[in-house]
Short mmCIF file of C-alpha atoms and ligand atoms in Angstrom, two decimals:
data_model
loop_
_atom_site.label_atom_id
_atom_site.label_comp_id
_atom_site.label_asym_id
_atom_site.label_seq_id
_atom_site.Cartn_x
_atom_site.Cartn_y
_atom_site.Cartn_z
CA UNK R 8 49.91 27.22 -20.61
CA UNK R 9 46.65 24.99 -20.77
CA UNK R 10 48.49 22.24 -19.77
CA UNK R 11 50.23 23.82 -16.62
CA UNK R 12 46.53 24.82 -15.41
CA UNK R 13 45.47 21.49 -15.86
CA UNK R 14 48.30 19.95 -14.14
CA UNK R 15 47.72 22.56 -11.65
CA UNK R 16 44.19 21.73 -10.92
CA UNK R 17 44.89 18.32 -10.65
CA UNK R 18 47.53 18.44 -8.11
CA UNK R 19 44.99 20.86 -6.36
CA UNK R 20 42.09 18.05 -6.52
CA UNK R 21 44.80 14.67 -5.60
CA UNK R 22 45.84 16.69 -2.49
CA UNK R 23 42.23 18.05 -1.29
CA UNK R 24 41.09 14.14 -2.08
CA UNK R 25 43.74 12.97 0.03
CA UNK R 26 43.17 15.40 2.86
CA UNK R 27 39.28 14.60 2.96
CA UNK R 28 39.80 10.99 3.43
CA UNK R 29 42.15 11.73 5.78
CA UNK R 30 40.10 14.10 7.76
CA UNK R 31 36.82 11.54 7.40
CA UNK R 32 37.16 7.98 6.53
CA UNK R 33 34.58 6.70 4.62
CA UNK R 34 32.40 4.50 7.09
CA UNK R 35 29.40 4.33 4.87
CA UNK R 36 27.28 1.30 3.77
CA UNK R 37 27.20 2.41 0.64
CA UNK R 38 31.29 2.61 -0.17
CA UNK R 39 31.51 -0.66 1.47
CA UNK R 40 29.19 -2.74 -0.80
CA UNK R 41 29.75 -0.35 -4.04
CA UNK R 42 32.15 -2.98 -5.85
CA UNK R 43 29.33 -5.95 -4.92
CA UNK R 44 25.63 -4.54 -4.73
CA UNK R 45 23.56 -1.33 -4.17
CA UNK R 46 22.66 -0.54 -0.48
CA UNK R 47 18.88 1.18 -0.70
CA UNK R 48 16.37 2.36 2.00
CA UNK R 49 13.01 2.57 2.46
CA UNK R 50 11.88 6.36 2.59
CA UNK R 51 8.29 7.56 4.01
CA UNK R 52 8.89 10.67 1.68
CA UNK R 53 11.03 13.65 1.27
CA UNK R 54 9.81 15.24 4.62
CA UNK R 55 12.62 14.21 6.84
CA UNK R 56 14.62 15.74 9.20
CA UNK R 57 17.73 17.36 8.26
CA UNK R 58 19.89 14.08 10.31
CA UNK R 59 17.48 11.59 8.61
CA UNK R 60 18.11 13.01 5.20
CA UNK R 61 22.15 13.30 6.23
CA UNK R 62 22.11 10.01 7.16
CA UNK R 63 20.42 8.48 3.82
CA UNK R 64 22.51 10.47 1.79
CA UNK R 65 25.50 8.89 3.86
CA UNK R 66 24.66 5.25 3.57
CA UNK R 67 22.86 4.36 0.80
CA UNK R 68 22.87 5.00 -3.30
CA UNK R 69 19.22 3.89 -3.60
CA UNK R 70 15.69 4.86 -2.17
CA UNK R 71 12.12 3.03 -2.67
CA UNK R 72 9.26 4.59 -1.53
CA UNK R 73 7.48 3.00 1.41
CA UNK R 74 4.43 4.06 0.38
CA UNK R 75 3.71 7.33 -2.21
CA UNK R 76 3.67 4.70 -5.41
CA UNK R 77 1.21 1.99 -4.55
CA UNK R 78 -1.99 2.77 -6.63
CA UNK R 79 -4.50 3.96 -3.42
CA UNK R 80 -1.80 6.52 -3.51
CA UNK R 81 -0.76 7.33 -6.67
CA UNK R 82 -4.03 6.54 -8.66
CA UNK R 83 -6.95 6.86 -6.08
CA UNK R 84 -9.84 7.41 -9.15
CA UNK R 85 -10.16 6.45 -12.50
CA UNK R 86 -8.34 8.54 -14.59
CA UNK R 87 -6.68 10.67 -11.25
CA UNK R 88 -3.48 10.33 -10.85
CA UNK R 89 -1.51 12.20 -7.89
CA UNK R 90 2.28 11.99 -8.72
CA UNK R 91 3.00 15.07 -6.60
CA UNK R 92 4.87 13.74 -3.31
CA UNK R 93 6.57 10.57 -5.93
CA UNK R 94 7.36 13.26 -7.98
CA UNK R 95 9.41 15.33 -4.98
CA UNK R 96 10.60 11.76 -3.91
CA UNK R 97 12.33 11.31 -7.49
CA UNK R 98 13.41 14.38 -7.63
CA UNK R 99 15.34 14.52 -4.27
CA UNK R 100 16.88 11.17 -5.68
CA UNK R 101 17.98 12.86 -8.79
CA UNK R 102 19.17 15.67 -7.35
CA UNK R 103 21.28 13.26 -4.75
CA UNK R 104 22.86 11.26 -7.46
CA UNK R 105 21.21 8.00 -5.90
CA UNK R 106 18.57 5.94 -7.78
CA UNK R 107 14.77 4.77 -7.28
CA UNK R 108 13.31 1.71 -6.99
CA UNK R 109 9.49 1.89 -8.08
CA UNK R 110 7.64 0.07 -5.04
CA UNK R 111 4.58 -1.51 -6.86
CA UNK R 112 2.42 -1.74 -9.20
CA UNK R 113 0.57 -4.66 -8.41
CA UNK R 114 -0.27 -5.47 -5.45
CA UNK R 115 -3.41 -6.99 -3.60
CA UNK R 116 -3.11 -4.16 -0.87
CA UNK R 117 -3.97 -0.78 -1.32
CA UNK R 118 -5.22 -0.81 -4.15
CA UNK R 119 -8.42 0.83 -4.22
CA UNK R 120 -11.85 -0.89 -5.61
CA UNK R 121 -12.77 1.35 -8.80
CA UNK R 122 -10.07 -1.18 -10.46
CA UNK R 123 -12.67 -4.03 -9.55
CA UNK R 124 -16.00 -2.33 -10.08
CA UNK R 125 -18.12 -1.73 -13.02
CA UNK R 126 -21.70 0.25 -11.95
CA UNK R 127 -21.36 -1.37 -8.45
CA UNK R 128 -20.60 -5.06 -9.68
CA UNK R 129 -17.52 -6.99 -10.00
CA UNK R 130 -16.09 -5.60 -13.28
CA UNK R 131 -15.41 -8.29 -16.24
CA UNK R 132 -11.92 -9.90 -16.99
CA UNK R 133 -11.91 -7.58 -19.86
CA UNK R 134 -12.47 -3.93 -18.42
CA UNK R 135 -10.44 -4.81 -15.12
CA UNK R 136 -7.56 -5.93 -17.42
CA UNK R 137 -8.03 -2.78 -19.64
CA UNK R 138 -7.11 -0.48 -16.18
CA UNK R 139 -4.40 -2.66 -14.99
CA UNK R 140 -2.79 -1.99 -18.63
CA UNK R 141 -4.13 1.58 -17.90
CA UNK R 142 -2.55 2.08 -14.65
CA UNK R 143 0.64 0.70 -15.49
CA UNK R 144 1.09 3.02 -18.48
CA UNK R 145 0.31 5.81 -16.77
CA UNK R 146 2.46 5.01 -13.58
CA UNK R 147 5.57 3.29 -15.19
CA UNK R 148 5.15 5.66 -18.26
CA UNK R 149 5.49 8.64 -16.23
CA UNK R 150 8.77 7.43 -14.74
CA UNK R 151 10.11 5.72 -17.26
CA UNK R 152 13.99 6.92 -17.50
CA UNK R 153 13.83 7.89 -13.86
CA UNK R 154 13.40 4.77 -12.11
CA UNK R 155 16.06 2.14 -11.93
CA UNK R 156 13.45 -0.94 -11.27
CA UNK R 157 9.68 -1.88 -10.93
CA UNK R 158 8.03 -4.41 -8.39
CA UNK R 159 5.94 -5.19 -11.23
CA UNK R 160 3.99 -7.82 -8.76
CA UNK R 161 4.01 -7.56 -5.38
CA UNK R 162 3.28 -10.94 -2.88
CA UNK R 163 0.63 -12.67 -5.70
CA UNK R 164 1.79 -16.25 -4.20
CA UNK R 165 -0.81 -17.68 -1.76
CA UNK R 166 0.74 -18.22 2.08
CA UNK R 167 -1.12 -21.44 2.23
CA UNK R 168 -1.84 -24.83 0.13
CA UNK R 169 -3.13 -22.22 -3.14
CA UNK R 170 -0.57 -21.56 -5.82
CA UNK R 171 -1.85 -17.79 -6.49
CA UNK R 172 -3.01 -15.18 -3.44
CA UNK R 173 -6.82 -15.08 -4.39
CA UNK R 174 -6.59 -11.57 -4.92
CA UNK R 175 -9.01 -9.44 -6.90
CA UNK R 176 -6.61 -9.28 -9.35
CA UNK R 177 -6.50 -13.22 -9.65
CA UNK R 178 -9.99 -13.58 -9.53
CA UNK R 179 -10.77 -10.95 -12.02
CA UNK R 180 -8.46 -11.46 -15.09
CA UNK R 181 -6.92 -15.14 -14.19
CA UNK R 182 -3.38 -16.62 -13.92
CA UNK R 183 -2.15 -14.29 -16.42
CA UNK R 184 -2.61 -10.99 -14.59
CA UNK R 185 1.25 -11.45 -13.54
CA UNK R 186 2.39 -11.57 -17.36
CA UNK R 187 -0.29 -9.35 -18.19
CA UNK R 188 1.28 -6.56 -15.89
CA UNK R 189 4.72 -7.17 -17.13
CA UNK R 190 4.53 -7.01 -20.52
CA UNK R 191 2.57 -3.79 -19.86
CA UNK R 192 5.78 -2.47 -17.67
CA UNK R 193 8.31 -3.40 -20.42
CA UNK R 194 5.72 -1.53 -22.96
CA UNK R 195 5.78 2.16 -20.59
CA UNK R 196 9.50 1.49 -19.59
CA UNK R 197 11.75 -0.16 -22.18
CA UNK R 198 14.78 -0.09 -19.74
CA UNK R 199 13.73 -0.65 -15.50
CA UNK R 200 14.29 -3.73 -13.73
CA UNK R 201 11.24 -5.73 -13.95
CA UNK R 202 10.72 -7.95 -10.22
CA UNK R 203 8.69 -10.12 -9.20
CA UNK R 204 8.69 -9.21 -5.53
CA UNK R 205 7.34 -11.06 -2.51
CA UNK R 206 7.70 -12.21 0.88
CA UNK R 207 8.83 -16.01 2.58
CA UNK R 208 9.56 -16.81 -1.24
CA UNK R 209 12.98 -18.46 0.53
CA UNK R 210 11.11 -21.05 2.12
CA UNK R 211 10.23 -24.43 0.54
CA UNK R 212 6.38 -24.31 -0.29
CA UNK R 213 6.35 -20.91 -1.13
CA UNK R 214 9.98 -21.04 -3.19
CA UNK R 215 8.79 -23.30 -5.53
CA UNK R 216 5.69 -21.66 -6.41
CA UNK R 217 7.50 -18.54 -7.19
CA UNK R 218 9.87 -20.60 -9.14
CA UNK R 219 6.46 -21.84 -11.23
CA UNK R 220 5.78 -17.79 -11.57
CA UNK R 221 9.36 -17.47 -13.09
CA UNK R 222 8.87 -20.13 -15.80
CA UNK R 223 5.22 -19.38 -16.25
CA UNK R 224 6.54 -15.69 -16.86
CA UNK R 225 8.65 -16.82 -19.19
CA UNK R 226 6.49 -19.51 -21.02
CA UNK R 227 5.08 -16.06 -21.91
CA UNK R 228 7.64 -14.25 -23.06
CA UNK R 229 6.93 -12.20 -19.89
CA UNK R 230 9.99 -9.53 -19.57
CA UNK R 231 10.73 -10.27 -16.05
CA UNK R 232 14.43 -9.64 -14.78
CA UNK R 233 14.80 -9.62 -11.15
CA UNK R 234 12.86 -11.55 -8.36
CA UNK R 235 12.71 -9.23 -4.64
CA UNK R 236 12.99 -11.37 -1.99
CA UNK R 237 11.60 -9.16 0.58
CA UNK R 238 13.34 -10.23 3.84
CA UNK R 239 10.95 -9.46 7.08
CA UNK R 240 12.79 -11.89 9.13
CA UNK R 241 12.40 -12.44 12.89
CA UNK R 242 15.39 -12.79 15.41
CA UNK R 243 16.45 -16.33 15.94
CA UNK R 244 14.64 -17.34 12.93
CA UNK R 245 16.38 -15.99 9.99
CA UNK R 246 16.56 -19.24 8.00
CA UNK R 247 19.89 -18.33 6.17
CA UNK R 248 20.24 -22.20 4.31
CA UNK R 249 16.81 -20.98 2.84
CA UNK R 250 17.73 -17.52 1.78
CA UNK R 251 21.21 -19.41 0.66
CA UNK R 252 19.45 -22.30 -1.75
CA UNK R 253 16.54 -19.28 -2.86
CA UNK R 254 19.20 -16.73 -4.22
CA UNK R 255 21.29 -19.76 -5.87
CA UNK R 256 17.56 -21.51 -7.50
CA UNK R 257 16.55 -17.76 -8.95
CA UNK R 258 19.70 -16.61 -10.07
CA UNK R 259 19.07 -20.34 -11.93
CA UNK R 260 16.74 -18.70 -13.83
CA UNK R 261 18.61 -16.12 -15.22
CA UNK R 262 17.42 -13.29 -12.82
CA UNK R 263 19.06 -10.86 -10.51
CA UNK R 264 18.29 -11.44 -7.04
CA UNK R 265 17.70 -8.44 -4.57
CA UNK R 266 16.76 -8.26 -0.68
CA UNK R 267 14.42 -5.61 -1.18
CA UNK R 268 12.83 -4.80 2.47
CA UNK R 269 15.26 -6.10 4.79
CA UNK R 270 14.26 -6.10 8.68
CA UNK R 271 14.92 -8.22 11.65
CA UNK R 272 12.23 -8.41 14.12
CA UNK R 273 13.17 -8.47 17.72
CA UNK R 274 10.15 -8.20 19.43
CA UNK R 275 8.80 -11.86 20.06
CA UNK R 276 5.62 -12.04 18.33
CA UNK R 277 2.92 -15.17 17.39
CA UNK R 278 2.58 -14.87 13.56
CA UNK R 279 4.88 -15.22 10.76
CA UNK R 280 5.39 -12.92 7.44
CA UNK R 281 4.68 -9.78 5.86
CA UNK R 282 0.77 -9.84 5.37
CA UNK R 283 -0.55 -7.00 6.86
CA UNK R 284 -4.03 -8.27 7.23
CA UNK R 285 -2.44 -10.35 9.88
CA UNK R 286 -2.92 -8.30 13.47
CA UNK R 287 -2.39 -9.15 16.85
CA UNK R 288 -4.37 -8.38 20.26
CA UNK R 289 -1.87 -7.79 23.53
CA UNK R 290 -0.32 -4.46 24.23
CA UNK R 291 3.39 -6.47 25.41
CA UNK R 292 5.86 -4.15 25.04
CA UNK R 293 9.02 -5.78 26.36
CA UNK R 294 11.40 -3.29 24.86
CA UNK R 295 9.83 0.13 25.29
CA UNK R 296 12.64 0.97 27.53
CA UNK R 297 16.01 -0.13 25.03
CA UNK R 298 17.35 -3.01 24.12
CA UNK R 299 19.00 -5.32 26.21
CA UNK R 300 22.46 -5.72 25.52
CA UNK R 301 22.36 -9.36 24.45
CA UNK R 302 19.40 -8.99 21.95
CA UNK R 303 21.70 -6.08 20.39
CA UNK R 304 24.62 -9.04 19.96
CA UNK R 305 22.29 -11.66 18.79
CA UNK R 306 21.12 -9.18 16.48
CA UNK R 307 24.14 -7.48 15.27
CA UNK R 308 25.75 -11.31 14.95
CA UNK R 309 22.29 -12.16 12.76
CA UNK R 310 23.09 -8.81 10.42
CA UNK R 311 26.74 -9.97 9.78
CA UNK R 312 25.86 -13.19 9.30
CA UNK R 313 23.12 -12.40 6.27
CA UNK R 314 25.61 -9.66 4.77
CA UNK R 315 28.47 -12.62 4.84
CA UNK R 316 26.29 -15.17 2.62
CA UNK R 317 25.03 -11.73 0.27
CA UNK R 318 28.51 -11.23 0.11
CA UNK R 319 29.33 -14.63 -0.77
CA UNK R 320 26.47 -15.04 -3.73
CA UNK R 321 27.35 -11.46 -4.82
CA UNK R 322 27.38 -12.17 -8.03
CA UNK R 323 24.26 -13.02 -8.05
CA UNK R 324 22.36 -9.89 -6.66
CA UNK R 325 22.09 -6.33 -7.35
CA UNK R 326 20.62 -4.82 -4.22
CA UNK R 327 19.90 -5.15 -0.64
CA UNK R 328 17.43 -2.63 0.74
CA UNK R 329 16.52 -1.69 4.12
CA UNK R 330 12.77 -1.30 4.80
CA UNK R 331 13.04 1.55 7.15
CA UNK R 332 15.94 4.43 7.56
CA UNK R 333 16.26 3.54 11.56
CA UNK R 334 14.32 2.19 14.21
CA UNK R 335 11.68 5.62 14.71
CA UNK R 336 10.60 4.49 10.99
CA UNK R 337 10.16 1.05 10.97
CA UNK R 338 6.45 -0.57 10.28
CA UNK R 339 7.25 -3.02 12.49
CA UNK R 340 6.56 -0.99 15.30
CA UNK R 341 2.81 -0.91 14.60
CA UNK R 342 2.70 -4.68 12.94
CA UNK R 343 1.05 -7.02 13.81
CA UNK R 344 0.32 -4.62 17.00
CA UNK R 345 2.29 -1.23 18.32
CA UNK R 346 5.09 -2.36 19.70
CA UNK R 347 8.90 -0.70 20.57
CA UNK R 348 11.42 -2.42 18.06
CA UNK R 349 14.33 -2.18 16.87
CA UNK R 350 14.95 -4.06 14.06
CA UNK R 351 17.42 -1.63 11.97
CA UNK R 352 20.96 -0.97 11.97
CA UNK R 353 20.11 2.73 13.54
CA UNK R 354 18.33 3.95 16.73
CA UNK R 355 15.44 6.14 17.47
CA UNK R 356 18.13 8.92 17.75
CA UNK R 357 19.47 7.94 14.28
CA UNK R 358 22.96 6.63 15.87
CA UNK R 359 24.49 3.29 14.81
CA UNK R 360 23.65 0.33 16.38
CA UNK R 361 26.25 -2.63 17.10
CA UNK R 362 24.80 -3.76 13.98
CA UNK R 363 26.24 -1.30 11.81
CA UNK R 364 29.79 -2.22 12.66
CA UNK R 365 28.75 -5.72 12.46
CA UNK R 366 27.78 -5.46 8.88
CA UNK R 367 30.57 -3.40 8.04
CA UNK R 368 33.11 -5.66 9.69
CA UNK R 369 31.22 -8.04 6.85
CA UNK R 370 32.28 -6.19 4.17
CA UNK R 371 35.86 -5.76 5.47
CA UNK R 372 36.23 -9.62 6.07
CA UNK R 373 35.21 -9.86 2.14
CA UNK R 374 37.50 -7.25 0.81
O1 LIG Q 430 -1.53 7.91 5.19
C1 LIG Q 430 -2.44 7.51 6.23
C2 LIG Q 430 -2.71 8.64 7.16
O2 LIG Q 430 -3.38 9.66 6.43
C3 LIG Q 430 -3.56 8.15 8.34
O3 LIG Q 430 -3.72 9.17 9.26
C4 LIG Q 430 -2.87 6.97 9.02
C5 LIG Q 430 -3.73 6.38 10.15
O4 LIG Q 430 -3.47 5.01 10.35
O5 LIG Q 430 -2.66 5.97 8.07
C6 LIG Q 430 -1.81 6.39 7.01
O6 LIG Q 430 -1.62 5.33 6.09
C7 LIG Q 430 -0.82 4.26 6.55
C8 LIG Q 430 0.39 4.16 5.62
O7 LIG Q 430 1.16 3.02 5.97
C9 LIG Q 430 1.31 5.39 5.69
O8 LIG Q 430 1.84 5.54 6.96
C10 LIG Q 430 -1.63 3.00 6.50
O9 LIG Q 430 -2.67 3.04 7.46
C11 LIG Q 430 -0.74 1.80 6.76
O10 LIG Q 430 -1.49 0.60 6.54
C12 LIG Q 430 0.42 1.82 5.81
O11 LIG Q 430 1.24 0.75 6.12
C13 LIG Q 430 2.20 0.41 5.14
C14 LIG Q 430 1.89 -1.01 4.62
O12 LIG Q 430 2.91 -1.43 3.74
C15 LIG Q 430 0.57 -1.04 3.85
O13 LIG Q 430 0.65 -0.29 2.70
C16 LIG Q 430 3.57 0.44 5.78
O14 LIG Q 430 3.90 1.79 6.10
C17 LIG Q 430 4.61 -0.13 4.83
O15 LIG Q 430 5.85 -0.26 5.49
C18 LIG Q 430 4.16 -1.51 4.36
O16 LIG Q 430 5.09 -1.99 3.44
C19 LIG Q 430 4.87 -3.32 2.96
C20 LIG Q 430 5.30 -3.35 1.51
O17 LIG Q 430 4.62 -2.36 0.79
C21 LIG Q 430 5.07 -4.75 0.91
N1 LIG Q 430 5.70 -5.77 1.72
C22 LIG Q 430 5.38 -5.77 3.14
C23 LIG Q 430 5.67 -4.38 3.73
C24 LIG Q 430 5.40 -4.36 5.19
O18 LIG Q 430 4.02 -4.57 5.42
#
């Protein structure tokens, strides 16, 4: 009898199955990467729109948050800690079945000065390292189990002839802030991805000192296990032999390698990178109006292009995130100066872009 209901049922389920894949074919990021890396997205917080939250729950299996876990947010004061809107961004992922990418615990930027202050002087190696242990505890402690991965360090390379950003945190504790902050992650969380996350760390100069992080990290027995490369690119500069030798030279190392704020740029624009201290005067706005249709090919042929060599080194990476659910949400139209763009695989109105198709046709050709 037991066995004719569960015969029954399953009948039941392999004909509803194949009538809802009939009825909607699965066109989603997501299902087309899921045998060769996660697909993730940048989320403001859980206050979206009903279509935005449709549409991430469509496409992709993992979230970071853009913004609610730097420390100015989650830890403004000594001691404070504000983990409600994390918290409901979690939570939604949980509830979702999709996973969270903890977006960072060090960082130069926002990150607010009590770390760096002791009775209104610069605060000794000692007491400043003492809070970054601190912080980290109480941050990647309170997730641990819940997130799938940690940008331990976020962009601590210098852009120019320097090996380290001088950051407060460099000039405060030293060199070994970076290991300092991972063994402290591996302490609060003995399972999350630990990555070492940073912009323009494809490119020559700025490769090989992130390399030199990597084997100082582990010179340490620093628990790293994945290096971000973020992946603000610009239209007709996306220098895929880079991104090609980078993802081959870390995987090297015996780390994952994830894309883990993917953008293309298409507004033309004088500076380079992600640093957000970098602004620009002007108030060009060439694109305010759409995009022309052969900036939409160039950048849907750009998209397909990157997903074809992520497909070819899949074995080496775990995740490619977008930094920004469509074009509405994108930083990049207010960096380095407000500007339209449209640098995402979705419009303003949250349809798909020739882009979308592009990188899908990607995934088909790779099959
Ligand atoms: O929350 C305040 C709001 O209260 C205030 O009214 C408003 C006025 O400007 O500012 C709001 O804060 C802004 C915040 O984004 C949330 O929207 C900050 O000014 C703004 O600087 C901040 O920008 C973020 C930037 O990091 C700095 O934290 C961007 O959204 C975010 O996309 C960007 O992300 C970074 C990654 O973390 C690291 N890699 C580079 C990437 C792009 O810069």
């Amino acid at each position: 009898m037991r066995i004719m209901r569960i015969l029954n049922y399953l009948v039941v389920f392999i004909f509803t199955s194949a009538y809802i894949s009939a009825a909607e074919p699965d066109d989603s990021l997501k299902s087309a990467f899921a045998k060769r890396f996660d697909i993730g997205v940048a989320i403001p917080g859980t206050n979206l729109k009903d279509s935005e939250k449709a549409l991430l729950l469509k496409h992709f299996s993992t979230i970071t948050s853009e913004n609610s876990m730097k420390p100015q947010s989650l830890h403004p004061d000594e001691g404070r800690y504000e983990f409600g809107s994390s918290d409901a961004l979690v939570e939604m992922a949980r509830s979702n079945g999709i996973t969270v990418n903890g977006h960072t615990l060090i960082w130069h930027s926002q990150c607010p000065n009590w770390f760096f202050t002791d009775n209104g002087k610069p605060a000794e190696r000692e007491l400043v390292l003492k809070r970054m242990r601190e912080h980290i505890a109480g941050v990647a402690g309170h997730y641990a189990g819940k997130v799938a991965s940690w940008d331990v360090v976020n962009e601590a390379i210098d852009d120019g002839r320097e090996y380290l950003r001088k950051s407060k945190w460099l000039t405060s504790i030293g060199e070994d802030f970076i290991a300092e902050a991972f063994i402290a992650a591996r302490l609060a969380d003995p399972k999350a991805d630990l990555i070492y996350n940073d912009y323009g760390i494809e490119l020559g100069g700025k490769r090989e000192k992130a390399l030199r992080v990597i084997r100082d990290l582990k010179k340490r027995n620093a628990p790293i296990t994945g290096v971000g490369i973020q992946g603000h690119w610009a239209l007709d500069r996306v220098p895929f032999k880079a991104i090609e030798d980078a993802i081959i030279a870390f995987h090297a190392e015996g780390l994952k390698v994830s894309i883990t704020e993917l953008d293309i740029d298409v507004v033309p624009r004088s500076s380079f990178g992600a640093d957000i201290s970098t602004r620009e005067k002007g108030s060009d706005d060439p694109y305010a109006n759409g995009l022309p249709a052969d900036i939409q090919k160039r950048l849907a042929d750009q998209y397909a292009q990157l997903f074809a060599l992520f497909l070819k080194h899949s074995d080496k990476m775990s995740r490619v995130t977008f930094w920004g659910l469509h074009d509405g949400r994108s930083w990049l139209n207010g960096f380095p100066r407000r500007r339209t763009n449209h640098p995402m695989l979705f419009d303003r109105s949250l349809q798909p872009k020739p882009a979308l198709d592009a990188v899908l046709g990607a995934a088909k050709q790779h099959e």
